[in-house]
């Protein structure tokens, strides 16, 4: 818990929920990644939280950036980073957006099929591409499923296709799934990557780079290993599969860079029961699925919640948001234990909410404004 955030909230008196993020923690996280994998370039996944202060800090620290759109590329350029520190990592791009990125100087693009290679051939001739390989996301709380990537045999053909079209077949990428608690997840993926390197060498094409994606966890309710453990596991897997011919590597932490750095303050709007016989109380907050807590979908991400009455006896509670939509329930299958003394008007702290919250907030569903964001 950041004392700076608590102090900031003490001074604040305007109403409405807000997310406050402590840049000092982002700095510590960046340094932890750099130290854990000293030969690996860190590309911050901008989508996790594109606040200008975060981008400017990571620019100053020498970081690079994984962008998913031209708008994100422009935010990173506005923060002062040069285009050679940007990867256009979305495998799903309009050709005119590839053209715009190329015009801004971006030269590194993700693909996962021949059709995307063809767009890049036309819109960004000579650029470097890496092919994303499918990963099943097992062990991740927020798996990225089959939407991105192709199987390894197809990846080899996509890379060869790119090479023949005059692009630089630079390497492969994968993402082991977000909030990945299994340290071994990178081992399987790197074994696959090494096999593709070998296959391509056999075809006379020398790959240089492995993009090891994100997946590094934030500290939610469940405990997770620290960044140094990930560094050790990943470096071990690299040595195991590539021997002493290590490729260039990059990682793209999003959640692991900013998740722990932010905290949301919300207010209890109502506490009620559905029947006098019920044990379970419903606790309605002034923030819900539509105003930043979208990752509570399927109760996948369980944020730690602090109340001013912690230490008192607790009972199970269903937590819900304030809007008139029945999907706006945060936790019901596995209720939260909250103090019996919790009262309407109490402020609660929802911790580790620096990633995937502010930009997930709707612009005003049901008249509730977007989640306010402060970076300190
Ligand atoms: C979202 C995303 C990331 C960040 O993932 P985290 O699990 O938040 O670290 C990294 N790379 C790509 C390509 C992504 O789409």
Tab-separated table of C-alpha atoms and ligand atoms in Angstrom:
chain	number	residue	atom	x	y	z
A	1	UNK	CA	0.000	0.000	0.000
A	2	UNK	CA	1.469	3.343	-1.052
A	3	UNK	CA	1.519	5.915	1.769
A	4	UNK	CA	1.750	8.635	-0.902
A	5	UNK	CA	-1.590	7.535	-2.356
A	6	UNK	CA	-3.230	7.368	1.071
A	7	UNK	CA	-1.984	10.887	1.813
A	8	UNK	CA	-3.217	12.145	-1.583
A	9	UNK	CA	-6.658	10.698	-0.917
A	10	UNK	CA	-6.744	12.293	2.532
A	11	UNK	CA	-6.250	15.722	0.936
A	12	UNK	CA	-8.827	15.151	-1.791
A	13	UNK	CA	-12.360	16.138	-1.054
A	14	UNK	CA	-14.221	15.920	-4.356
A	15	UNK	CA	-16.709	13.103	-4.742
A	16	UNK	CA	-16.778	10.141	-7.079
A	17	UNK	CA	-14.490	7.175	-7.407
A	18	UNK	CA	-10.934	7.734	-8.619
A	19	UNK	CA	-7.784	5.823	-9.432
A	20	UNK	CA	-4.559	7.196	-7.998
A	21	UNK	CA	-1.244	5.889	-9.271
A	22	UNK	CA	2.145	6.262	-7.613
A	23	UNK	CA	4.894	6.776	-10.228
A	24	UNK	CA	7.540	5.785	-7.708
A	25	UNK	CA	6.182	2.214	-7.821
A	26	UNK	CA	6.258	2.204	-11.638
A	27	UNK	CA	9.904	3.253	-11.436
A	28	UNK	CA	10.650	0.418	-9.003
A	29	UNK	CA	8.857	-2.078	-11.236
A	30	UNK	CA	10.771	-0.934	-14.333
A	31	UNK	CA	14.030	-1.262	-12.435
A	32	UNK	CA	13.034	-4.714	-11.170
A	33	UNK	CA	12.385	-5.912	-14.747
A	34	UNK	CA	15.638	-4.398	-16.021
A	35	UNK	CA	17.581	-6.046	-13.220
A	36	UNK	CA	15.853	-9.430	-13.501
A	37	UNK	CA	16.568	-9.691	-17.238
A	38	UNK	CA	19.495	-7.328	-17.866
A	39	UNK	CA	19.965	-8.244	-21.543
A	40	UNK	CA	16.283	-7.966	-22.395
A	41	UNK	CA	14.673	-4.758	-23.668
A	42	UNK	CA	11.536	-3.743	-21.800
A	43	UNK	CA	8.630	-2.651	-24.016
A	44	UNK	CA	5.846	-1.321	-21.813
A	45	UNK	CA	2.428	-2.509	-23.056
A	46	UNK	CA	0.798	0.908	-23.340
A	47	UNK	CA	-2.759	-0.427	-23.264
A	48	UNK	CA	-2.430	-1.303	-19.562
A	49	UNK	CA	-2.404	2.404	-18.686
A	50	UNK	CA	-1.502	5.092	-21.219
A	51	UNK	CA	-1.345	8.007	-18.739
A	52	UNK	CA	1.145	10.574	-20.163
A	53	UNK	CA	3.063	10.719	-16.868
A	54	UNK	CA	3.723	6.958	-17.021
A	55	UNK	CA	4.887	7.134	-20.637
A	56	UNK	CA	7.150	10.118	-19.863
A	57	UNK	CA	8.691	8.327	-16.865
A	58	UNK	CA	9.397	5.154	-18.845
A	59	UNK	CA	10.799	7.241	-21.696
A	60	UNK	CA	13.240	8.893	-19.258
A	61	UNK	CA	14.205	5.505	-17.804
A	62	UNK	CA	15.113	4.246	-21.286
A	63	UNK	CA	12.122	1.973	-21.809
A	64	UNK	CA	10.524	1.030	-25.103
A	65	UNK	CA	6.842	0.671	-25.941
A	66	UNK	CA	4.422	-1.928	-27.267
A	67	UNK	CA	1.567	-0.108	-29.020
A	68	UNK	CA	-1.677	-1.475	-30.413
A	69	UNK	CA	-2.904	1.506	-32.435
A	70	UNK	CA	-1.788	4.729	-34.118
A	71	UNK	CA	-3.297	6.682	-31.214
A	72	UNK	CA	-1.059	4.803	-28.762
A	73	UNK	CA	1.941	5.396	-31.035
A	74	UNK	CA	1.171	9.137	-31.008
A	75	UNK	CA	0.942	9.137	-27.202
A	76	UNK	CA	4.361	7.507	-26.964
A	77	UNK	CA	5.896	9.941	-29.479
A	78	UNK	CA	4.336	12.841	-27.541
A	79	UNK	CA	6.059	11.510	-24.416
A	80	UNK	CA	9.369	12.070	-26.199
A	81	UNK	CA	10.307	8.544	-27.287
A	82	UNK	CA	11.722	8.061	-30.772
A	83	UNK	CA	9.973	5.720	-33.202
A	84	UNK	CA	12.771	3.142	-32.976
A	85	UNK	CA	11.588	2.439	-29.430
A	86	UNK	CA	8.111	1.474	-30.601
A	87	UNK	CA	6.740	-1.916	-31.616
A	88	UNK	CA	3.364	-2.031	-33.347
A	89	UNK	CA	2.435	-5.248	-31.566
A	90	UNK	CA	-1.193	-5.675	-32.562
A	91	UNK	CA	-1.602	-8.477	-35.111
A	92	UNK	CA	-4.841	-6.877	-36.322
A	93	UNK	CA	-4.159	-3.596	-38.127
A	94	UNK	CA	-5.778	-1.628	-40.924
A	95	UNK	CA	-3.443	-1.111	-43.850
A	96	UNK	CA	-3.835	2.674	-43.571
A	97	UNK	CA	-2.812	2.502	-39.898
A	98	UNK	CA	0.305	0.529	-40.834
A	99	UNK	CA	1.029	3.289	-43.363
A	100	UNK	CA	0.600	5.979	-40.697
A	101	UNK	CA	2.867	4.121	-38.257
A	102	UNK	CA	5.491	3.698	-41.005
A	103	UNK	CA	5.287	7.424	-41.818
A	104	UNK	CA	5.950	8.151	-38.122
A	105	UNK	CA	9.100	6.010	-38.278
A	106	UNK	CA	7.874	2.733	-36.768
A	107	UNK	CA	9.725	-0.221	-38.292
A	108	UNK	CA	8.744	-3.183	-36.105
A	109	UNK	CA	5.406	-4.916	-36.648
A	110	UNK	CA	3.623	-8.032	-35.367
A	111	UNK	CA	1.900	-10.490	-37.702
A	112	UNK	CA	0.239	-13.871	-37.346
A	113	UNK	CA	-0.829	-14.650	-40.921
A	114	UNK	CA	0.135	-14.075	-44.552
A	115	UNK	CA	-2.635	-11.528	-45.176
A	116	UNK	CA	-1.175	-9.224	-42.519
A	117	UNK	CA	2.298	-9.684	-44.057
A	118	UNK	CA	0.861	-8.568	-47.405
A	119	UNK	CA	-0.527	-5.378	-45.867
A	120	UNK	CA	2.882	-4.603	-44.329
A	121	UNK	CA	4.642	-5.331	-47.621
A	122	UNK	CA	2.537	-2.627	-49.272
A	123	UNK	CA	2.310	-0.106	-46.424
A	124	UNK	CA	5.690	-0.513	-44.697
A	125	UNK	CA	8.146	-1.913	-47.266
A	126	UNK	CA	11.335	-3.344	-45.804
A	127	UNK	CA	10.080	-3.249	-42.213
A	128	UNK	CA	10.949	-5.833	-39.567
A	129	UNK	CA	8.235	-8.274	-38.636
A	130	UNK	CA	7.869	-10.895	-35.942
A	131	UNK	CA	5.320	-13.667	-36.061
A	132	UNK	CA	3.178	-14.359	-33.037
A	133	UNK	CA	2.767	-17.990	-32.065
A	134	UNK	CA	-0.308	-19.345	-30.301
A	135	UNK	CA	-0.037	-20.008	-26.582
A	136	UNK	CA	-2.812	-21.681	-24.633
A	137	UNK	CA	-2.588	-19.333	-21.637
A	138	UNK	CA	-2.826	-22.200	-19.146
A	139	UNK	CA	-2.138	-20.963	-15.619
A	140	UNK	CA	-3.126	-17.377	-16.430
A	141	UNK	CA	-6.030	-15.624	-14.704
A	142	UNK	CA	-6.692	-13.547	-17.824
A	143	UNK	CA	-5.749	-15.861	-20.726
A	144	UNK	CA	-5.575	-14.260	-24.153
A	145	UNK	CA	-6.953	-17.396	-25.807
A	146	UNK	CA	-6.790	-18.204	-29.505
A	147	UNK	CA	-7.446	-14.712	-30.759
A	148	UNK	CA	-3.764	-13.970	-31.469
A	149	UNK	CA	-1.027	-16.069	-32.981
A	150	UNK	CA	-0.781	-19.082	-35.258
A	151	UNK	CA	0.649	-22.545	-34.777
A	152	UNK	CA	4.415	-23.009	-35.152
A	153	UNK	CA	4.308	-24.706	-38.589
A	154	UNK	CA	2.249	-21.869	-39.966
A	155	UNK	CA	4.518	-19.309	-38.268
A	156	UNK	CA	7.482	-20.669	-40.223
A	157	UNK	CA	5.567	-20.247	-43.480
A	158	UNK	CA	4.419	-16.741	-42.558
A	159	UNK	CA	8.017	-15.746	-41.780
A	160	UNK	CA	9.270	-17.227	-45.033
A	161	UNK	CA	6.506	-15.429	-46.918
A	162	UNK	CA	7.572	-12.133	-45.300
A	163	UNK	CA	11.214	-12.784	-46.196
A	164	UNK	CA	10.329	-13.451	-49.837
A	165	UNK	CA	8.289	-10.235	-49.930
A	166	UNK	CA	11.323	-8.168	-48.932
A	167	UNK	CA	10.457	-7.713	-45.277
A	168	UNK	CA	12.939	-8.548	-42.538
A	169	UNK	CA	11.798	-11.760	-40.839
A	170	UNK	CA	13.089	-10.634	-37.461
A	171	UNK	CA	11.727	-13.140	-34.978
A	172	UNK	CA	8.821	-14.653	-33.109
A	173	UNK	CA	6.610	-13.567	-30.262
A	174	UNK	CA	4.221	-15.131	-27.806
A	175	UNK	CA	2.172	-14.121	-24.802
A	176	UNK	CA	1.745	-16.722	-22.081
A	177	UNK	CA	-1.504	-15.157	-20.838
A	178	UNK	CA	-2.007	-12.194	-18.554
A	179	UNK	CA	-1.597	-12.559	-14.780
A	180	UNK	CA	0.429	-15.709	-15.343
A	181	UNK	CA	1.342	-17.285	-12.004
A	182	UNK	CA	3.129	-20.292	-13.488
A	183	UNK	CA	6.848	-19.599	-13.833
A	184	UNK	CA	7.228	-22.547	-16.234
A	185	UNK	CA	4.860	-21.023	-18.803
A	186	UNK	CA	7.804	-19.413	-20.623
A	187	UNK	CA	9.661	-22.721	-20.874
A	188	UNK	CA	7.182	-24.317	-23.264
A	189	UNK	CA	6.853	-21.143	-25.305
A	190	UNK	CA	10.620	-20.692	-25.619
A	191	UNK	CA	11.020	-24.305	-26.683
A	192	UNK	CA	8.539	-23.586	-29.477
A	193	UNK	CA	10.407	-20.389	-30.386
A	194	UNK	CA	13.752	-22.225	-30.560
A	195	UNK	CA	12.230	-24.863	-32.842
A	196	UNK	CA	11.056	-22.120	-35.219
A	197	UNK	CA	14.535	-20.531	-35.185
A	198	UNK	CA	15.959	-23.920	-36.212
A	199	UNK	CA	13.368	-24.533	-38.872
A	200	UNK	CA	14.011	-21.100	-40.384
A	201	UNK	CA	17.794	-21.575	-40.310
A	202	UNK	CA	17.158	-24.717	-42.349
A	203	UNK	CA	15.336	-22.531	-44.872
A	204	UNK	CA	18.263	-20.102	-44.974
A	205	UNK	CA	16.548	-17.378	-42.927
A	206	UNK	CA	18.273	-16.228	-39.752
A	207	UNK	CA	15.884	-15.026	-37.069
A	208	UNK	CA	17.275	-12.699	-34.414
A	209	UNK	CA	14.642	-11.814	-31.853
A	210	UNK	CA	12.240	-13.425	-29.405
A	211	UNK	CA	9.484	-11.259	-27.988
A	212	UNK	CA	8.489	-12.950	-24.722
A	213	UNK	CA	5.372	-10.827	-24.224
A	214	UNK	CA	3.724	-9.858	-20.956
A	215	UNK	CA	1.977	-11.966	-18.354
A	216	UNK	CA	3.889	-10.739	-15.301
A	217	UNK	CA	1.396	-10.530	-12.459
A	218	UNK	CA	0.212	-7.820	-10.122
A	219	UNK	CA	-0.427	-8.615	-6.454
A	220	UNK	CA	-4.122	-9.259	-6.104
A	221	UNK	CA	-5.805	-11.436	-3.454
A	222	UNK	CA	-3.736	-14.476	-4.416
A	223	UNK	CA	0.000	-14.374	-3.743
A	224	UNK	CA	2.358	-14.490	-6.744
A	225	UNK	CA	6.124	-14.879	-7.219
A	226	UNK	CA	8.189	-11.687	-7.475
A	227	UNK	CA	9.858	-10.325	-10.632
A	228	UNK	CA	13.281	-11.844	-9.757
A	229	UNK	CA	11.709	-15.343	-9.800
A	230	UNK	CA	10.360	-14.676	-13.300
A	231	UNK	CA	13.761	-13.428	-14.409
A	232	UNK	CA	15.493	-16.572	-13.154
A	233	UNK	CA	12.911	-18.901	-14.709
A	234	UNK	CA	12.939	-17.122	-18.074
A	235	UNK	CA	16.719	-16.862	-18.287
A	236	UNK	CA	16.972	-20.560	-17.387
A	237	UNK	CA	14.513	-21.451	-20.157
A	238	UNK	CA	16.391	-19.286	-22.674
A	239	UNK	CA	19.680	-21.057	-21.873
A	240	UNK	CA	17.988	-24.438	-21.998
A	241	UNK	CA	16.485	-23.935	-25.453
A	242	UNK	CA	19.007	-21.626	-27.153
A	243	UNK	CA	22.245	-22.761	-25.433
A	244	UNK	CA	24.943	-20.135	-25.769
A	245	UNK	CA	23.448	-18.621	-28.921
A	246	UNK	CA	20.926	-16.466	-27.113
A	247	UNK	CA	18.689	-14.362	-29.351
A	248	UNK	CA	17.867	-10.707	-28.769
A	249	UNK	CA	14.931	-10.672	-26.388
A	250	UNK	CA	12.211	-8.284	-25.383
A	251	UNK	CA	9.452	-8.418	-22.772
A	252	UNK	CA	6.225	-6.423	-22.796
A	253	UNK	CA	4.980	-6.036	-19.242
A	254	UNK	CA	1.713	-4.148	-18.854
A	255	UNK	CA	-0.037	-5.346	-15.706
A	256	UNK	CA	3.273	-6.155	-13.994
A	257	UNK	CA	4.547	-2.613	-14.640
A	258	UNK	CA	1.597	-0.564	-13.400
A	259	UNK	CA	-0.969	-2.832	-11.693
A	260	UNK	CA	0.457	-2.543	-8.187
A	261	UNK	CA	1.118	1.163	-8.598
A	262	UNK	CA	-2.543	2.214	-8.573
A	263	UNK	CA	-5.400	2.192	-6.122
A	264	UNK	CA	-9.066	3.060	-6.530
A	265	UNK	CA	-11.016	4.837	-3.845
A	266	UNK	CA	-14.724	4.068	-4.013
A	267	UNK	CA	-17.726	4.673	-1.787
A	268	UNK	CA	-20.347	2.329	-0.373
A	269	UNK	CA	-23.688	3.510	-1.788
A	270	UNK	CA	-26.005	0.884	-0.327
A	271	UNK	CA	-25.922	-2.253	1.814
A	272	UNK	CA	-28.996	-4.481	1.708
A	273	UNK	CA	-30.368	-8.024	1.657
A	274	UNK	CA	-32.820	-9.707	-0.686
A	275	UNK	CA	-34.718	-11.339	2.191
A	276	UNK	CA	-34.673	-11.090	5.968
A	277	UNK	CA	-33.532	-14.694	6.037
A	278	UNK	CA	-30.431	-14.094	3.862
A	279	UNK	CA	-26.979	-14.285	5.367
A	280	UNK	CA	-25.323	-12.703	2.409
A	281	UNK	CA	-25.434	-8.915	2.125
A	282	UNK	CA	-25.312	-6.983	-1.114
A	283	UNK	CA	-22.805	-4.150	-1.041
A	284	UNK	CA	-23.213	-1.618	-3.854
A	285	UNK	CA	-20.249	0.614	-4.638
A	286	UNK	CA	-20.119	3.776	-6.752
A	287	UNK	CA	-17.855	1.927	-9.229
A	288	UNK	CA	-18.564	-1.232	-11.206
A	289	UNK	CA	-17.883	-3.159	-14.371
A	290	UNK	CA	-18.579	-0.157	-16.584
A	291	UNK	CA	-16.350	2.325	-14.778
A	292	UNK	CA	-13.023	0.587	-14.628
A	293	UNK	CA	-13.539	-2.838	-13.094
A	294	UNK	CA	-14.168	-4.752	-16.331
A	295	UNK	CA	-11.609	-7.385	-15.365
A	296	UNK	CA	-13.999	-8.657	-12.701
A	297	UNK	CA	-15.694	-10.349	-15.678
A	298	UNK	CA	-16.172	-14.014	-14.698
A	299	UNK	CA	-14.578	-12.905	-11.413
A	300	UNK	CA	-11.223	-13.472	-13.127
A	301	UNK	CA	-9.309	-10.773	-11.317
A	302	UNK	CA	-9.905	-10.496	-7.580
A	303	UNK	CA	-8.700	-7.158	-6.273
A	304	UNK	CA	-7.782	-6.788	-2.597
A	305	UNK	CA	-10.319	-4.496	-0.909
A	306	UNK	CA	-9.561	-2.485	2.237
A	307	UNK	CA	-12.225	-0.830	4.384
A	308	UNK	CA	-11.896	1.625	7.266
A	309	UNK	CA	-13.372	-1.085	9.519
A	310	UNK	CA	-10.939	-3.921	8.800
A	311	UNK	CA	-10.354	-6.006	11.923
A	312	UNK	CA	-14.068	-6.130	12.844
A	313	UNK	CA	-16.010	-9.404	12.409
A	314	UNK	CA	-16.873	-10.134	8.773
A	315	UNK	CA	-19.698	-11.756	6.783
A	316	UNK	CA	-19.842	-12.774	3.119
A	317	UNK	CA	-20.943	-10.006	0.751
A	318	UNK	CA	-21.872	-9.821	-2.905
A	319	UNK	CA	-20.240	-6.752	-4.413
A	320	UNK	CA	-21.960	-4.835	-7.184
A	321	UNK	CA	-21.677	-1.588	-9.120
A	322	UNK	CA	-24.139	1.301	-9.193
A	323	UNK	CA	-25.625	1.041	-12.696
A	324	UNK	CA	-29.030	-0.271	-13.757
A	325	UNK	CA	-27.578	-3.213	-15.631
A	326	UNK	CA	-27.707	-6.660	-14.117
A	327	UNK	CA	-24.257	-7.640	-15.401
A	328	UNK	CA	-22.832	-4.904	-13.202
A	329	UNK	CA	-22.060	-7.350	-10.390
A	330	UNK	CA	-18.402	-7.630	-9.425
A	331	UNK	CA	-18.208	-10.694	-7.182
A	332	UNK	CA	-21.055	-13.096	-6.468
A	333	UNK	CA	-19.861	-16.683	-7.149
A	334	UNK	CA	-17.108	-16.238	-4.592
A	335	UNK	CA	-18.301	-13.546	-2.178
A	336	UNK	CA	-15.985	-11.169	-0.317
A	337	UNK	CA	-15.832	-11.174	3.448
A	338	UNK	CA	-16.373	-7.607	4.590
A	339	UNK	CA	-16.835	-6.174	8.093
A	340	UNK	CA	-20.339	-6.399	9.590
A	341	UNK	CA	-19.821	-2.802	10.680
A	342	UNK	CA	-19.278	-1.576	7.088
A	343	UNK	CA	-21.679	1.319	6.537
A	344	UNK	CA	-23.244	3.323	3.744
A	345	UNK	CA	-20.942	6.229	2.922
A	346	UNK	CA	-17.740	4.387	3.927
A	347	UNK	CA	-14.805	4.757	1.553
A	348	UNK	CA	-13.154	1.531	0.411
A	349	UNK	CA	-9.778	1.079	-1.271
A	350	UNK	CA	-9.575	-1.309	-4.211
A	351	UNK	CA	-5.911	-2.150	-4.475
A	352	UNK	CA	-3.626	-3.018	-7.409
A	353	UNK	CA	-5.908	-1.249	-9.885
A	354	UNK	CA	-3.265	0.631	-11.868
A	355	UNK	CA	-3.640	-1.610	-14.948
A	356	UNK	CA	-6.645	-2.137	-17.206
A	357	UNK	CA	-8.990	0.175	-15.306
A	358	UNK	CA	-8.994	3.834	-16.402
A	359	UNK	CA	-9.236	3.161	-20.127
A	360	UNK	CA	-11.755	0.349	-19.647
A	361	UNK	CA	-14.122	2.862	-18.099
A	362	UNK	CA	-17.113	3.823	-20.235
A	363	UNK	CA	-17.589	7.480	-21.146
A	364	UNK	CA	-20.741	7.780	-19.098
A	365	UNK	CA	-22.988	4.741	-19.009
A	366	UNK	CA	-26.077	5.540	-16.919
A	367	UNK	CA	-24.731	9.041	-16.381
A	368	UNK	CA	-21.731	7.925	-14.339
A	369	UNK	CA	-18.680	9.746	-15.691
A	370	UNK	CA	-15.428	8.046	-16.661
A	371	UNK	CA	-13.130	6.979	-13.845
A	372	UNK	CA	-11.054	9.926	-12.654
A	373	UNK	CA	-7.316	9.271	-12.777
A	374	UNK	CA	-4.497	10.978	-10.858
A	375	UNK	CA	-0.819	10.183	-11.310
A	376	UNK	CA	1.366	11.334	-8.441
B	1	LIG	C1	-1.713	-6.843	-23.567
B	1	LIG	C2	-0.403	-7.201	-24.118
B	1	LIG	C3	0.720	-7.213	-23.302
B	1	LIG	C4	0.666	-6.935	-21.820
B	1	LIG	O1	0.245	-8.038	-21.111
B	1	LIG	P1	0.302	-8.067	-19.512
B	1	LIG	O2	-0.179	-9.421	-19.172
B	1	LIG	O3	-0.563	-6.971	-19.029
B	1	LIG	O4	1.707	-7.856	-19.122
B	1	LIG	C5	1.934	-7.503	-23.877
B	1	LIG	N1	2.032	-7.791	-25.199
B	1	LIG	C6	0.963	-7.773	-26.013
B	1	LIG	C7	1.157	-8.070	-27.447
B	1	LIG	C8	-0.278	-7.499	-25.498
B	1	LIG	O5	-1.338	-7.503	-26.307
